[in-house]
PDB file of C-alpha atoms in Angstrom:
ATOM      1  CA  MET A   1       0.000   0.000   0.000  1.00 44.00           C
ATOM      2  CA  ALA A   2       2.171   2.876  -1.234  1.00 59.00           C
ATOM      3  CA  ASN A   3      -0.495   5.296  -2.454  1.00 87.00           C
ATOM      4  CA  LEU A   4      -0.827   8.437  -0.291  1.00 90.00           C
ATOM      5  CA  GLN A   5      -4.542   8.618  -1.003  1.00 92.00           C
ATOM      6  CA  GLN A   6      -4.897   5.105   0.434  1.00 93.00           C
ATOM      7  CA  TYR A   7      -2.906   6.172   3.510  1.00 95.00           C
ATOM      8  CA  ARG A   8      -5.226   9.153   3.995  1.00 96.00           C
ATOM      9  CA  GLN A   9      -8.361   7.025   3.707  1.00 96.00           C
ATOM     10  CA  LEU A  10      -6.992   4.404   6.066  1.00 96.00           C
ATOM     11  CA  ILE A  11      -5.969   6.970   8.688  1.00 97.00           C
ATOM     12  CA  CYS A  12      -9.391   8.645   8.552  1.00 97.00           C
ATOM     13  CA  SER A  13     -11.097   5.267   8.900  1.00 97.00           C
ATOM     14  CA  ILE A  14      -8.981   4.190  11.893  1.00 96.00           C
ATOM     15  CA  LEU A  15      -9.410   7.527  13.660  1.00 97.00           C
ATOM     16  CA  THR A  16     -13.160   7.540  13.039  1.00 97.00           C
ATOM     17  CA  GLU A  17     -13.390   4.082  14.623  1.00 95.00           C
ATOM     18  CA  HIS A  18     -11.634   5.434  17.727  1.00 94.00           C
ATOM     19  CA  THR A  19     -14.351   8.066  18.122  1.00 94.00           C
ATOM     20  CA  LYS A  20     -16.904   5.265  18.558  1.00 93.00           C
ATOM     21  CA  ILE A  21     -15.245   3.995  21.747  1.00 88.00           C
ATOM     22  CA  PRO A  22     -17.122   5.610  24.656  1.00 87.00           C
ATOM     23  CA  TYR A  23     -15.432   6.832  27.808  1.00 82.00           C
ATOM     24  CA  SER A  24     -16.404   4.862  30.892  1.00 81.00           C
ATOM     25  CA  TYR A  25     -17.080   7.989  32.960  1.00 80.00           C
ATOM     26  CA  GLY A  26     -17.877  11.633  32.466  1.00 85.00           C
ATOM     27  CA  ASN A  27     -19.453  13.389  29.544  1.00 92.00           C
ATOM     28  CA  ILE A  28     -16.551  13.226  27.095  1.00 94.00           C
ATOM     29  CA  GLN A  29     -16.989  13.612  23.354  1.00 94.00           C
ATOM     30  CA  HIS A  30     -14.597  12.872  20.490  1.00 95.00           C
ATOM     31  CA  GLU A  31     -13.972  15.246  17.627  1.00 96.00           C
ATOM     32  CA  THR A  32     -12.053  14.399  14.462  1.00 97.00           C
ATOM     33  CA  ILE A  33     -10.028  16.976  12.596  1.00 98.00           C
ATOM     34  CA  PHE A  34      -8.912  15.887   9.142  1.00 98.00           C
ATOM     35  CA  ASP A  35      -6.777  18.367   7.187  1.00 97.00           C
ATOM     36  CA  ARG A  36      -6.108  16.472   3.980  1.00 93.00           C
ATOM     37  CA  GLU A  37      -4.303  19.416   2.347  1.00 94.00           C
ATOM     38  CA  GLN A  38      -1.692  19.631   5.123  1.00 96.00           C
ATOM     39  CA  ASP A  39      -1.922  15.876   5.897  1.00 97.00           C
ATOM     40  CA  ARG A  40      -2.757  16.351   9.589  1.00 98.00           C
ATOM     41  CA  TYR A  41      -5.233  14.063  11.317  1.00 98.00           C
ATOM     42  CA  LEU A  42      -6.379  14.400  14.930  1.00 98.00           C
ATOM     43  CA  VAL A  43      -8.861  13.035  17.413  1.00 98.00           C
ATOM     44  CA  MET A  44      -9.621  15.547  20.145  1.00 97.00           C
ATOM     45  CA  ILE A  45     -11.466  14.850  23.385  1.00 96.00           C
ATOM     46  CA  LEU A  46     -13.627  17.418  25.093  1.00 96.00           C
ATOM     47  CA  GLY A  47     -16.234  17.530  27.795  1.00 96.00           C
ATOM     48  CA  ARG A  48     -16.448  17.193  31.558  1.00 96.00           C
ATOM     49  CA  GLU A  49     -15.409  14.484  33.986  1.00 93.00           C
ATOM     50  CA  PRO A  50     -16.347  13.989  37.640  1.00 93.00           C
ATOM     51  CA  VAL A  51     -14.033  15.076  40.458  1.00 94.00           C
ATOM     52  CA  PRO A  52     -15.409  13.070  43.388  1.00 91.00           C
ATOM     53  CA  GLU A  53     -12.615  14.124  45.742  1.00 93.00           C
ATOM     54  CA  LEU A  54     -13.949  17.712  45.583  1.00 93.00           C
ATOM     55  CA  SER A  55     -17.663  16.944  45.849  1.00 93.00           C
ATOM     56  CA  PRO A  56     -20.205  14.446  44.503  1.00 92.00           C
ATOM     57  CA  THR A  57     -21.313  16.905  41.816  1.00 92.00           C
ATOM     58  CA  ALA A  58     -18.000  18.594  40.951  1.00 94.00           C
ATOM     59  CA  THR A  59     -16.662  18.260  37.405  1.00 95.00           C
ATOM     60  CA  ARG A  60     -13.613  19.467  35.539  1.00 95.00           C
ATOM     61  CA  ARG A  61     -13.197  20.366  31.903  1.00 96.00           C
ATOM     62  CA  VAL A  62     -11.427  17.864  29.690  1.00 95.00           C
ATOM     63  CA  HIS A  63      -9.884  19.076  26.454  1.00 96.00           C
ATOM     64  CA  GLY A  64      -6.932  17.570  24.668  1.00 96.00           C
ATOM     65  CA  CYS A  65      -5.469  15.644  21.813  1.00 97.00           C
ATOM     66  CA  LEU A  66      -5.921  11.867  21.965  1.00 96.00           C
ATOM     67  CA  ILE A  67      -4.423  11.056  18.550  1.00 97.00           C
ATOM     68  CA  HIS A  68      -2.269  13.100  16.161  1.00 98.00           C
ATOM     69  CA  ILE A  69      -0.954  11.698  12.888  1.00 98.00           C
ATOM     70  CA  ASP A  70       0.840  13.567  10.098  1.00 98.00           C
ATOM     71  CA  ILE A  71       1.936  12.366   6.690  1.00 97.00           C
ATOM     72  CA  ILE A  72       5.399  13.790   6.067  1.00 96.00           C
ATOM     73  CA  ASP A  73       7.466  12.939   2.980  1.00 95.00           C
ATOM     74  CA  GLY A  74       5.292   9.910   2.261  1.00 94.00           C
ATOM     75  CA  LYS A  75       5.606   8.438   5.758  1.00 96.00           C
ATOM     76  CA  ILE A  76       2.990   8.241   8.499  1.00 97.00           C
ATOM     77  CA  TRP A  77       4.212  10.089  11.590  1.00 97.00           C
ATOM     78  CA  ILE A  78       2.430   9.190  14.824  1.00 97.00           C
ATOM     79  CA  GLN A  79       2.889  12.384  16.850  1.00 98.00           C
ATOM     80  CA  ARG A  80       0.529  11.495  19.728  1.00 98.00           C
ATOM     81  CA  ASP A  81      -0.924   8.097  20.564  1.00 97.00           C
ATOM     82  CA  GLY A  82      -3.331   7.990  23.493  1.00 94.00           C
ATOM     83  CA  THR A  83      -4.813   4.614  22.525  1.00 93.00           C
ATOM     84  CA  GLU A  84      -4.534   1.362  24.450  1.00 88.00           C
ATOM     85  CA  GLU A  85      -3.579  -0.954  21.578  1.00 88.00           C
ATOM     86  CA  GLY A  86      -1.274   1.444  19.759  1.00 93.00           C
ATOM     87  CA  LEU A  87      -1.795   3.091  16.396  1.00 97.00           C
ATOM     88  CA  ALA A  88       1.375   1.611  14.899  1.00 96.00           C
ATOM     89  CA  ARG A  89       0.007  -1.902  15.447  1.00 95.00           C
ATOM     90  CA  GLU A  90      -3.312  -0.921  13.886  1.00 96.00           C
ATOM     91  CA  LEU A  91      -1.590   0.564  10.843  1.00 96.00           C
ATOM     92  CA  VAL A  92       0.552  -2.550  10.362  1.00 96.00           C
ATOM     93  CA  LYS A  93      -2.552  -4.772  10.665  1.00 95.00           C
ATOM     94  CA  ALA A  94      -4.147  -2.614   7.966  1.00 94.00           C
ATOM     95  CA  GLY A  95      -1.239  -3.268   5.595  1.00 93.00           C
ATOM     96  CA  ILE A  96       1.118  -0.306   6.115  1.00 94.00           C
ATOM     97  CA  PRO A  97       4.770  -1.454   6.053  1.00 95.00           C
ATOM     98  CA  LYS A  98       6.703  -0.722   9.244  1.00 94.00           C
ATOM     99  CA  ASP A  99       9.294   1.259   7.286  1.00 94.00           C
ATOM    100  CA  ARG A 100       6.532   3.783   6.377  1.00 95.00           C
ATOM    101  CA  ILE A 101       5.558   4.431  10.025  1.00 96.00           C
ATOM    102  CA  VAL A 102       7.519   6.831  12.236  1.00 96.00           C
ATOM    103  CA  LEU A 103       6.958   6.921  15.994  1.00 94.00           C
ATOM    104  CA  GLY A 104       7.255  10.705  16.167  1.00 94.00           C
ATOM    105  CA  PHE A 105       6.414  10.798  19.886  1.00 91.00           C
ATOM    106  CA  ARG A 106       9.752   9.087  20.555  1.00 86.00           C
ATOM    107  CA  SER A 107      13.170  10.705  20.273  1.00 83.00           C
ATOM    108  CA  GLU A 108      15.230   9.873  17.200  1.00 84.00           C
ATOM    109  CA  GLU A 109      17.634   7.971  19.442  1.00 85.00           C
ATOM    110  CA  LEU A 110      14.855   5.687  20.706  1.00 85.00           C
ATOM    111  CA  ARG A 111      13.389   5.292  17.207  1.00 85.00           C
ATOM    112  CA  LYS A 112      16.674   3.751  16.082  1.00 85.00           C
ATOM    113  CA  ASP A 113      16.004   0.769  18.347  1.00 82.00           C
ATOM    114  CA  SER A 114      12.414   0.285  17.162  1.00 87.00           C
ATOM    115  CA  GLU A 115      11.230  -1.869  14.283  1.00 89.00           C
ATOM    116  CA  PHE A 116       9.709   1.213  12.626  1.00 91.00           C
ATOM    117  CA  ALA A 117      11.152   3.987  10.458  1.00 91.00           C
ATOM    118  CA  ILE A 118      13.557   6.480  12.030  1.00 88.00           C
ATOM    119  CA  ALA A 119      12.348   9.433   9.925  1.00 85.00           C
TER     120      ALA A 119
END
């Protein structure tokens, strides 16, 4: 699977599937952001979660990036991976060669010891 358009479709599909996994507590929503022109793909989380140590009704705002993937120079860069299974594993299962996946959340030194691309 070397076609960038296929990479884009696959990434969007995988990230959309992650938005279907509900949080076990709180009122947390998922939001996808797909910028196909800049090749940036994100899943954001936002909402409110309980803070029982403060009071039974207290909540705090939740807002952050769960997943961030970029396509840079034909390679899939995983910039943020807040999933349990791991996006790299999911991409490999979907047919992306390991040498096309960069674990961008790791330092270049640590990437050298991985089975994935360095850059």
